[in-house]
GROMACS .gro file of C-alpha atoms in nm:
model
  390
    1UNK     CA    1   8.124  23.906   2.735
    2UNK     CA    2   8.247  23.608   2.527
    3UNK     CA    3   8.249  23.210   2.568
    4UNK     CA    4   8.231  22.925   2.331
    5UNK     CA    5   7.949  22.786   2.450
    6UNK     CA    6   7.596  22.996   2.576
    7UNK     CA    7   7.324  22.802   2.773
    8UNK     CA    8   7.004  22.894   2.828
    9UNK     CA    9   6.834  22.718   3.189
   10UNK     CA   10   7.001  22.602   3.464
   11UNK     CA   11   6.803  22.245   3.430
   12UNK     CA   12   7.014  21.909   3.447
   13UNK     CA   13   7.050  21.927   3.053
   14UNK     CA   14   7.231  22.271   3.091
   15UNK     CA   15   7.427  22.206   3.332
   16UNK     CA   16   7.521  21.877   3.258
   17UNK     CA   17   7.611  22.049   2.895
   18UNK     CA   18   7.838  22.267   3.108
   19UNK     CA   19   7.965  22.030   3.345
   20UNK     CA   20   8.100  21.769   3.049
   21UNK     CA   21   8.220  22.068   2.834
   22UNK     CA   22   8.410  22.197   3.132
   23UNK     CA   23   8.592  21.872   3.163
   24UNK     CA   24   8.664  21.911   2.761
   25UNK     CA   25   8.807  22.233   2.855
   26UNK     CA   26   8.552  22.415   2.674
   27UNK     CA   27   8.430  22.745   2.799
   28UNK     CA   28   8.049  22.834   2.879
   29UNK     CA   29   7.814  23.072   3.028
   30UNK     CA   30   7.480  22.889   3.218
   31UNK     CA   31   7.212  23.193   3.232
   32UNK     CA   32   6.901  23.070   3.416
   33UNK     CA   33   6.530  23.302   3.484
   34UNK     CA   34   6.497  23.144   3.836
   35UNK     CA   35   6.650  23.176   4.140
   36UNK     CA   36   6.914  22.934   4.249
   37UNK     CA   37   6.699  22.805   4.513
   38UNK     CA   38   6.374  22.762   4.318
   39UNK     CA   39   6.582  22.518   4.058
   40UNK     CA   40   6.682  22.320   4.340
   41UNK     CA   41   6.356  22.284   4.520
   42UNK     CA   42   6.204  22.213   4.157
   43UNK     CA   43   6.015  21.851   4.224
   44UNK     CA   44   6.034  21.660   3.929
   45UNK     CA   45   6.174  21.309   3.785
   46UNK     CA   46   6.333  21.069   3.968
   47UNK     CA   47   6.376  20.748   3.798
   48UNK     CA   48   6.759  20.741   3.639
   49UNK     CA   49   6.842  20.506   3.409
   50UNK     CA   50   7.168  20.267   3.406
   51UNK     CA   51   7.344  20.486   3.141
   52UNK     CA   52   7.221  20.805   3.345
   53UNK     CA   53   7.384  20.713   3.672
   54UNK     CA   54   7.723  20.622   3.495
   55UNK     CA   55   7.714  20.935   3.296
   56UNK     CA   56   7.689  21.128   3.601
   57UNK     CA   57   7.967  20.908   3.793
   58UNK     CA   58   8.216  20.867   3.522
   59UNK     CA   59   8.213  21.288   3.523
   60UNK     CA   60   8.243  21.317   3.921
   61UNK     CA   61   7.959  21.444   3.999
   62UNK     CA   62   7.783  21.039   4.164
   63UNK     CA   63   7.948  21.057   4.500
   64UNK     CA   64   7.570  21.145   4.654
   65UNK     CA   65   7.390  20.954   4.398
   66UNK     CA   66   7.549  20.692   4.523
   67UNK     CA   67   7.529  20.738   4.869
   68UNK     CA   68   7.184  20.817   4.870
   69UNK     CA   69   7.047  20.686   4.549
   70UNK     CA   70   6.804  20.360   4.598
   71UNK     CA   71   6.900  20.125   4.329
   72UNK     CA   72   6.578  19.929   4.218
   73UNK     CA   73   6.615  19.577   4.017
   74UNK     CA   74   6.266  19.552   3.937
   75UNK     CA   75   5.915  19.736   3.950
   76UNK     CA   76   5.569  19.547   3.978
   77UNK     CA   77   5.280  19.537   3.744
   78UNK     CA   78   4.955  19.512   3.952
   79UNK     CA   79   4.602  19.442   3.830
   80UNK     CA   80   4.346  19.197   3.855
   81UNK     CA   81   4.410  19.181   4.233
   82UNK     CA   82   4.773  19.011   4.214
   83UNK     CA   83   5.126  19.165   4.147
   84UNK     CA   84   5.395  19.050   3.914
   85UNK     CA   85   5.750  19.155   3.944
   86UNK     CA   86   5.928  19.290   3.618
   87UNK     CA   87   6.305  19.158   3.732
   88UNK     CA   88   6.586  19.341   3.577
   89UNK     CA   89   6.828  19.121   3.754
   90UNK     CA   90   6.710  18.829   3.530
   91UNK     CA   91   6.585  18.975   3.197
   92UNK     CA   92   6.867  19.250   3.181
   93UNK     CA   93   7.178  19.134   3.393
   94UNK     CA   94   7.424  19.476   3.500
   95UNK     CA   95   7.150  19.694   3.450
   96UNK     CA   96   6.893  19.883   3.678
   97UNK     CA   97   6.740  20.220   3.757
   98UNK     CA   98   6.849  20.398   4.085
   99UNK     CA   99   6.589  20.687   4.260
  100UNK     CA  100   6.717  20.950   4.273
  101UNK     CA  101   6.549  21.305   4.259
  102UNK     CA  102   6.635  21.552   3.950
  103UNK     CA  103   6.630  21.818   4.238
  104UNK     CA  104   6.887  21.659   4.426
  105UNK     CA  105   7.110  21.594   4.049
  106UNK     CA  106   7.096  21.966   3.993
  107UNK     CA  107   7.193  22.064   4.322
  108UNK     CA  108   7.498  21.804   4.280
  109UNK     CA  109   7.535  21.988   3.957
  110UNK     CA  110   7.508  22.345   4.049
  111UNK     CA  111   7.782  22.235   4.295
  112UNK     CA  112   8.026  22.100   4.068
  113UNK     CA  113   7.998  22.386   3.859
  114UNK     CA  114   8.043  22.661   4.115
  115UNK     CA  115   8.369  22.491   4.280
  116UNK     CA  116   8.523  22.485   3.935
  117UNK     CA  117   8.440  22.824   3.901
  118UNK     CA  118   8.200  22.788   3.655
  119UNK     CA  119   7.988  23.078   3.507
  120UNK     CA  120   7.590  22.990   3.653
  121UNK     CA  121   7.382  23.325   3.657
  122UNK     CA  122   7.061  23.266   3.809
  123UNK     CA  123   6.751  23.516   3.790
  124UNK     CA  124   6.841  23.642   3.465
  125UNK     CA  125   6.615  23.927   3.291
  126UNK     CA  126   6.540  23.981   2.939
  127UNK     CA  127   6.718  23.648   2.773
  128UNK     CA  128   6.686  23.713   2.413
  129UNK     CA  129   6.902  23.452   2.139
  130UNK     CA  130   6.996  23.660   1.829
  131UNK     CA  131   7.154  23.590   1.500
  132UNK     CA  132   7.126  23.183   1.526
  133UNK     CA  133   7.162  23.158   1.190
  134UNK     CA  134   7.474  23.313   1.132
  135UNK     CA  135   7.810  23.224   1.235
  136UNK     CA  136   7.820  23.479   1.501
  137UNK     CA  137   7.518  23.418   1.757
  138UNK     CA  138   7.498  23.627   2.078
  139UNK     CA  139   7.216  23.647   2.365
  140UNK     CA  140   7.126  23.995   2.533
  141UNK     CA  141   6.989  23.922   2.911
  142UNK     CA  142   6.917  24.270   3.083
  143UNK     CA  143   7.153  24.501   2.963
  144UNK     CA  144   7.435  24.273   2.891
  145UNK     CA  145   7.564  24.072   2.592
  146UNK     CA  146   7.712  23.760   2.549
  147UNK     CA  147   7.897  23.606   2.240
  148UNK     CA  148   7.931  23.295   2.144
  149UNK     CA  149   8.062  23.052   1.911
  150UNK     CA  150   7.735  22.802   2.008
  151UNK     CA  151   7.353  22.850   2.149
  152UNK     CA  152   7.252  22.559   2.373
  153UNK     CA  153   6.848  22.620   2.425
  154UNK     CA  154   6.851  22.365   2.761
  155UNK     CA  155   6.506  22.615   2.848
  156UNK     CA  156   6.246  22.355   2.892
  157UNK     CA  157   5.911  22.332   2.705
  158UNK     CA  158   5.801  22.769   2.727
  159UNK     CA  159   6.136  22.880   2.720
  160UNK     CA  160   6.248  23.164   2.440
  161UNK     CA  161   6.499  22.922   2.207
  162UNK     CA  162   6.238  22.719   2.034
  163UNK     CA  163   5.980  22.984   2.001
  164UNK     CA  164   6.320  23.212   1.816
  165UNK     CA  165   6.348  22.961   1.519
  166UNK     CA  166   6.189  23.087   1.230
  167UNK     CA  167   5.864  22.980   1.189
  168UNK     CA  168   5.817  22.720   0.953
  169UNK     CA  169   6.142  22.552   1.023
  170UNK     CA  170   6.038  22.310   1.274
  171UNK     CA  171   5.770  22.041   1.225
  172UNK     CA  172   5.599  21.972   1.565
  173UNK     CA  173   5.455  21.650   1.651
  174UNK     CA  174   5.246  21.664   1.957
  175UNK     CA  175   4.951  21.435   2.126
  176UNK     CA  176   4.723  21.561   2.409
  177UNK     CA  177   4.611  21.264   2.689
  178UNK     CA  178   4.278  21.255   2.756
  179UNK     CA  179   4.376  21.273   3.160
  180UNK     CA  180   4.617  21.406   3.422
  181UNK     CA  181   4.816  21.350   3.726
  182UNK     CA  182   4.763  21.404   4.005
  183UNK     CA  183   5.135  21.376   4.235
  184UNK     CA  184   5.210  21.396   4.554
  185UNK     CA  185   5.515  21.385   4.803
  186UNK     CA  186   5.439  21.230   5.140
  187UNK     CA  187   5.662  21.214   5.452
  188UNK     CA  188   5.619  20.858   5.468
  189UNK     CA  189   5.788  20.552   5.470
  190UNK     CA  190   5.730  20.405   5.141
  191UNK     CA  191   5.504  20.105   5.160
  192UNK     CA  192   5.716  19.926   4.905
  193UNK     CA  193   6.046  19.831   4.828
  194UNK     CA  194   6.039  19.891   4.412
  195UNK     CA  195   5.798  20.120   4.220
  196UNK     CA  196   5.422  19.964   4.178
  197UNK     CA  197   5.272  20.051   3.877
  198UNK     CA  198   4.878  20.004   3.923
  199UNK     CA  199   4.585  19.927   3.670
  200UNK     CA  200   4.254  19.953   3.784
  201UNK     CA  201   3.931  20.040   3.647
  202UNK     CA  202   3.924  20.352   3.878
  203UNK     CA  203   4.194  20.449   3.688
  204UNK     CA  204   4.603  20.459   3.704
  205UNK     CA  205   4.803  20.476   4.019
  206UNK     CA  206   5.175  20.477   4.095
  207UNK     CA  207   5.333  20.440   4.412
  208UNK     CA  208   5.743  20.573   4.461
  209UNK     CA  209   5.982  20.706   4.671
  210UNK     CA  210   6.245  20.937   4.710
  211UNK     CA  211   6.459  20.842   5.016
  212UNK     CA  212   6.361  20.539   5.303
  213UNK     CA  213   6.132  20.851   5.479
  214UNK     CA  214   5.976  21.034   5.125
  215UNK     CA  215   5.700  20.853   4.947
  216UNK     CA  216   5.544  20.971   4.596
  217UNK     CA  217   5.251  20.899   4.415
  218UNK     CA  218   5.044  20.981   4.148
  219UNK     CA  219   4.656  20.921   4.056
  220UNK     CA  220   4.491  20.930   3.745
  221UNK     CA  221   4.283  21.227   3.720
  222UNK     CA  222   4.069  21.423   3.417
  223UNK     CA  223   4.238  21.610   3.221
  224UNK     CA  224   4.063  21.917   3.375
  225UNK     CA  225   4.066  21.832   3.717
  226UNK     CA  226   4.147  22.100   4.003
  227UNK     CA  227   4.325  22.035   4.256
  228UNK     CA  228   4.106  22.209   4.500
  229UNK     CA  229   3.884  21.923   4.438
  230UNK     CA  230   4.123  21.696   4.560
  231UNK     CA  231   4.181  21.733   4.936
  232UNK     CA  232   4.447  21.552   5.149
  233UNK     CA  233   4.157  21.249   5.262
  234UNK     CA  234   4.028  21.224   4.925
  235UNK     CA  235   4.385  21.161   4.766
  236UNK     CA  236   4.503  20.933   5.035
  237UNK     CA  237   4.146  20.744   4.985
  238UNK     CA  238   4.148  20.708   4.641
  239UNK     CA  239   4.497  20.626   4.641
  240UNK     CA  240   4.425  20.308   4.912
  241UNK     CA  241   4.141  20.218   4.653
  242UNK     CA  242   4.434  20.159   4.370
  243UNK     CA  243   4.664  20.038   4.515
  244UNK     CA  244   4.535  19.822   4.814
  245UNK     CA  245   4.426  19.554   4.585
  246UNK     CA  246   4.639  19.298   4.669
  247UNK     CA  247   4.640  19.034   4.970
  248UNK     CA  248   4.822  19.157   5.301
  249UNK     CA  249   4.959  19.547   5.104
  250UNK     CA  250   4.873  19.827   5.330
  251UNK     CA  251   4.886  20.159   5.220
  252UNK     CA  252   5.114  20.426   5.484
  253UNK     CA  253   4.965  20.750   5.498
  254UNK     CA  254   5.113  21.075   5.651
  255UNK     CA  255   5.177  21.446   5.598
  256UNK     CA  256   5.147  21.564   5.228
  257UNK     CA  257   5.437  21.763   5.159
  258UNK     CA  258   5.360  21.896   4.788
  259UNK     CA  259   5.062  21.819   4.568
  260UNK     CA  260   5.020  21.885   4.200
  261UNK     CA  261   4.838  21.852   3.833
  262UNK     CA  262   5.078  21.708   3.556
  263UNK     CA  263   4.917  21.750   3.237
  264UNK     CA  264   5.013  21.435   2.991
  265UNK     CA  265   5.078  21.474   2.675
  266UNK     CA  266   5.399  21.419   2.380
  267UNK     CA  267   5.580  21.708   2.206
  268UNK     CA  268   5.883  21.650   1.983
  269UNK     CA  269   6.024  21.954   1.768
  270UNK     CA  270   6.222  21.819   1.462
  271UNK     CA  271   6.465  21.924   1.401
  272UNK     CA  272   6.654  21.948   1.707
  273UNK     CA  273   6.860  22.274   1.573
  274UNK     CA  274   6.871  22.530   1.329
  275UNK     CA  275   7.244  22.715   1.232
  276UNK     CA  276   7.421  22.767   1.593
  277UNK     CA  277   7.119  22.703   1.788
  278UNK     CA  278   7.075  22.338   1.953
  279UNK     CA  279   6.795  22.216   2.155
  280UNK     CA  280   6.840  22.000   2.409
  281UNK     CA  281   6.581  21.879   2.660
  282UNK     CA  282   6.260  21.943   2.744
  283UNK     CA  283   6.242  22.227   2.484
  284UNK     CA  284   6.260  21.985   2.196
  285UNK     CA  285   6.067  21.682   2.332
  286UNK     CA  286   5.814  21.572   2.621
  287UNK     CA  287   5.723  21.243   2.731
  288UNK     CA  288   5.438  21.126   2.926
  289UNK     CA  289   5.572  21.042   3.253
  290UNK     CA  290   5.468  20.687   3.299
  291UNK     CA  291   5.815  20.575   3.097
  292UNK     CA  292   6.024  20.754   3.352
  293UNK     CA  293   6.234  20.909   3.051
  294UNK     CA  294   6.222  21.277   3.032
  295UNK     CA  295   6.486  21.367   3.241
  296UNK     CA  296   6.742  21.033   3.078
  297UNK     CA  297   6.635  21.158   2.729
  298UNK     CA  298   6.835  21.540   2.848
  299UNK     CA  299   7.164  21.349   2.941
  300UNK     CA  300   7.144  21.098   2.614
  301UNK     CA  301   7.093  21.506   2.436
  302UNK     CA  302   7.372  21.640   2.625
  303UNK     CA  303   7.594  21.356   2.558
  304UNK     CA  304   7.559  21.353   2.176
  305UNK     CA  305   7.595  21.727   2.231
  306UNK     CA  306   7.882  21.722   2.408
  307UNK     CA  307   8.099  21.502   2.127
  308UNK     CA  308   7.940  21.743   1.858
  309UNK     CA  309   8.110  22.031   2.005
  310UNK     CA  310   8.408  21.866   2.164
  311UNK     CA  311   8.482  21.769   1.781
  312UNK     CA  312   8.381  22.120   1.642
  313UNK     CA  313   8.628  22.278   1.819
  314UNK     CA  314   8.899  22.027   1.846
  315UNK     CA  315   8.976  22.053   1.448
  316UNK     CA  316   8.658  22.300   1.308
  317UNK     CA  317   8.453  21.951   1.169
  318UNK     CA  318   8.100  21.970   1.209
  319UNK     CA  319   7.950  21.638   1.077
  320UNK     CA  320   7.877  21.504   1.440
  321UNK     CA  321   7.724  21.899   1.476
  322UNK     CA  322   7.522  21.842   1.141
  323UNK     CA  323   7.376  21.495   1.269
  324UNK     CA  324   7.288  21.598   1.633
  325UNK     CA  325   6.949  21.601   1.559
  326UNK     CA  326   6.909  21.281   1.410
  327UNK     CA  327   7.179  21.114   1.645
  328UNK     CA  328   6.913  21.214   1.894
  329UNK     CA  329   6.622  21.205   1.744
  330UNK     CA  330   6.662  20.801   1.659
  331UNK     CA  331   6.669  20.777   2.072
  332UNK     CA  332   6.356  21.009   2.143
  333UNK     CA  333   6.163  20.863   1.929
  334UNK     CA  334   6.223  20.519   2.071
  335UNK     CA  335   6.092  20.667   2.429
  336UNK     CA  336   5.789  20.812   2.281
  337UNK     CA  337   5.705  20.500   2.177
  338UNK     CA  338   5.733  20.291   2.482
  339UNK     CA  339   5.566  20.615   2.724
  340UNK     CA  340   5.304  20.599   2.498
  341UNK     CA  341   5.267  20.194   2.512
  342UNK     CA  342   5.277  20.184   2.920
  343UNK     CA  343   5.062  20.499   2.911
  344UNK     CA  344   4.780  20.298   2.720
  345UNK     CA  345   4.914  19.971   2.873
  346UNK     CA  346   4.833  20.149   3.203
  347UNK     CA  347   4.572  20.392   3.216
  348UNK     CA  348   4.193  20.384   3.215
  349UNK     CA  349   4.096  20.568   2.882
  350UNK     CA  350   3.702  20.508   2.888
  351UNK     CA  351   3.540  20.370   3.163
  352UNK     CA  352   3.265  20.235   2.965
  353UNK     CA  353   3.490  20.056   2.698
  354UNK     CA  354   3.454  19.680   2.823
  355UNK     CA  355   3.677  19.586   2.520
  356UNK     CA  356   3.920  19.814   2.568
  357UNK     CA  357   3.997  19.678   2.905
  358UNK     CA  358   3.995  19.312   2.816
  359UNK     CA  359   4.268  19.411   2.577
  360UNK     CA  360   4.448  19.578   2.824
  361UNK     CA  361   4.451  19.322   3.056
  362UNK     CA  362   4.552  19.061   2.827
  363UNK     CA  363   4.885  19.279   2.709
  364UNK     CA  364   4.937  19.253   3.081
  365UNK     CA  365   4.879  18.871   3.118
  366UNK     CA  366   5.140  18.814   2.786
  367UNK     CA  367   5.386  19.067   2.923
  368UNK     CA  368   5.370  18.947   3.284
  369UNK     CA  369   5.389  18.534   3.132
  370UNK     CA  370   5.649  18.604   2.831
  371UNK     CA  371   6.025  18.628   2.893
  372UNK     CA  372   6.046  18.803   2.544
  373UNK     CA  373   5.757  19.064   2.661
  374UNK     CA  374   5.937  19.118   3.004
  375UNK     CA  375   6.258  19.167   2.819
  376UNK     CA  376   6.138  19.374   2.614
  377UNK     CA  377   5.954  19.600   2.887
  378UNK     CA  378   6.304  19.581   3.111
  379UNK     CA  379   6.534  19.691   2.895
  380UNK     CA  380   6.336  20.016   2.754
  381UNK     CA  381   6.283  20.087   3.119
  382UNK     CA  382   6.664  20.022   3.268
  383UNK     CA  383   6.738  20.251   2.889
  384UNK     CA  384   6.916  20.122   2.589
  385UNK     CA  385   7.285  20.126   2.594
  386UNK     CA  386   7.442  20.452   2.409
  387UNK     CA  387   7.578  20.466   2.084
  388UNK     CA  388   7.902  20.549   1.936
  389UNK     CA  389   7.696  20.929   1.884
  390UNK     CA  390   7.681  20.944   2.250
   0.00000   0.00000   0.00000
C-alpha cells in the first residue's frame, strides 16, 4: 500500500490529522491496536477549549458538539467554606469552554472519516515504523506494508513511535505527583451548573458533568491507592466531605457508572520529531489533568501539523515541517506551566505543612480578589488564541 500521510492511533489527534488533511486533499492511512468500539467507549477529557470547538466546527465535524455540548462561562474556586466564580464572560469576552466528552469527539470523528471514505483500520497487529530517518519511511502492521511520504505517531504515551527514535535523540522532561485520582462517572444530575474546583485539607475534589443526566468527579487520592479500597459509599462520602462545604450545596448521589485511578504526573519529549516521524499528542507530552489541556494541546499539534504538511506538499518547502516542534512546543510548554500552578494551587501536598497551606490559600484569596489574577487564570483556561503556526 501507499499514502502520503501514515497515522498511528485512532485518538482525536489522529484522526483529526486525517480529517483536516482530507479536506487539504491529502491522502492518509489511520491504523489503530483497538477495536473501533473500545476507542469510542474510551472515558477521558472533556473540557474543550474556545479554539478547540471552532477547530472542530470550522472542519464540519460540530453539528453534535453543538447540539449537545454544555457551554460553561465560568468555573468556581471553593475553599475556606465559600465559593468564588472565575467569569469568563467578564475577564475574557467571546471566549468559553464547552463539555463535551473526547469519546463522543472521536465518535463524531470516526464518522466523518468513514462517510468520506476514509482509510481507519482498527485492531491492527504488529505496527512497526521503519526507516524514519530516511526519505522513504514505511510501517509493517501484520503482514502488510504501508508507504509513505510522512509518519504521524498520534499513539498516546506507550505507543511504538516514540520508543522507535533513536535513543539519545530525545531529551525527556518528566515530573511524578506525589498523588492520584480517583474519577468517577455517575448517572446523576449534576449538582452544579459550571465545574467546582475544591480545596480542602482532606485533599482535592472536582465536581463535572458530561450531559444534564452524567455527573463526574474526581478525589484526591495517594499515589498508590487501590481502588478496591475505595468502594461506591466511601467515594460518594468522601466526595460530600469536599465538596459540601458551602451553605445550602447538596451533593446528588446515584449509580456509579465507571470508576478509576489516574496517575498525575508531566512528560514532554523534545523534540517533537525526528526525519519523517512527527509526534503529536499524548506521545510527546502529558499534562496533569487539573488544567483540562491534554486533549486541546492534540488539536493545537494537529493544527500546526496540518499547515506543515499542507505546505510540504503544496510546493516541496519544509520550513513550517522543520519548526513543528518548536511551533508546538512554545504552546505545551505554556500548559505545563499553568497544570502544574492549579495542580499545586489545588491539591493537598502534605497534610502536616501548616505553611504550605496558608500559602495556598492566600494565592486563592489574590486570585479570587484580583481582576489581573482572574484574567490571568481565565484566559489559560478558555486557551490562548492560535498563532499564525496554527
Amino acid at each position: 500500500m501507499r499514502t502520503k500521510v501514515g497515522i498511528i492511533g485512532a485518538g482525536p489527534a489522529g484522526l483529526l490529522l486525517s480529517h483536516l488533511l482530507h479536506i487539504r486533499g491529502i491522502d492518509s492511512v489511520v491504523l489503530e491496536r483497538r477495536s473501533r468500539a473500545y476507542v469510542e467507549q474510551r472515558i477521558r477529557a472533556g473540557v474543550l477549549e474556545q479554539g478547540t470547538v471552532d477547530t472542530l466546527v470550522a472542519s464540519g465535524v460540530g453539528e453534535r458538539l453543538l447540539r449537545e455540548g454544555l457551554p460553561h462561562q465560568g468555573i468556581e474556586l471553593r475553599y475556606g467554606g465559600a465559593g468564588h466564580r472565575i467569569a469568563f464572560e467578564k475577564l475574557v469576552p467571546g471566549r468559553a469552554i464547552t463539555v463535551y466528552g473526547q469519546q463522543e469527539v472521536v465518535k463524531d470523528l470516526i464518522a466523518a472519516r468513514l462517510a468520506a471514505g476514509g482509510d481507519v483500520r482498527f485492531e491492527v497487529d504488529d505496527v512497526a515504523v521503519h526507516d524514519i530517518g530516511t526519505g522513504k519511511p514505511y510501517v509493517t502492521f501484520g503482514d502488510e506494508r504501508l508507504d509513505c511520504d510522512v509518519i504521524a505517531g498520534c499513539d498516546g504515551f506507550h505507543g511504538v513511535c516514540r520508543p522507535s527514535i533513536p535513543e539519545g535523540t530525545l531529551t525527556e522532561f518528566r515530573r511524578d505527583y506525589p498523588f492520584a485520582w480517583l474519577g468517577i462517572l455517575a448517572g446523576v444530575t449534576p449538582s452544579a451548573d459550571e465545574l467546582i474546583y475544591a480545596r480542602t485539607d482532606r485533599g482535592f475534589a472536582l465536581h463535572s458533568m458530561r450531559s444534564p443526566e452524567i455527573s463526574r468527579f474526581y478525589l484526591q487520592v495517594a499515589a498508590d491507592d487501590h481502588i478496591d479500597a475505595w468502594p461506591d459509599e466511601r467515594v460518594w462520602a468522601e466526595l460530600k466531605e469536599r465538596l459540601e462545604t458551602v451553605p445550602g450545596f447538596t451533593l446528588a448521589t446515584g449509580e456509579i457508572i465507571e470508576k478509576g485511578i489516574t496517575p498525575m504526573r508531566s512528560f514532554v519529549a523534545e523534540p517533537m520529531q525526528y526525519g519523517r516521524l512527527f509526534l503529536a499528542g499524548d506521545a510527546a507530552h502529558i499534562v496533569p489533568p487539573t488544567g483540562a489541556k491534554g486533549l486541546n494541546l492534540a488539536v493545537a499539534d494537529v493544527r500546526v501539523l496540518t499547515e506543515a504538511l499542507a505546505a510540504y506538499f503544496d510546493d516541496g518547502s519544509t520550513g513550517r515541517l522543520d519548526d513543528y516542534s518548536r511551533a508546538c512546543l512554545t504552546r505545551v510548554w505554556r500548559a505545563l506551566h499553568f497544570s502544574w500552578w492549579m495542580t499545586t494551587l489545588l491539591h493537598t501536598i502534605d497534610s502536616d505543612d501548616e505553611y504550605g497551606r496558608r500559602l495556598q490559600t492566600s494565592h486563592l484569596d489574590y486570585v479570587t480578589t484580583s481582576e489581573a489574577a482572574a484574567t490571568t487564570l481565565a484566559e489559560n483556561y478558555v486557551g490562548l488564541p492560535y498563532g499564525e503556526e496554527g
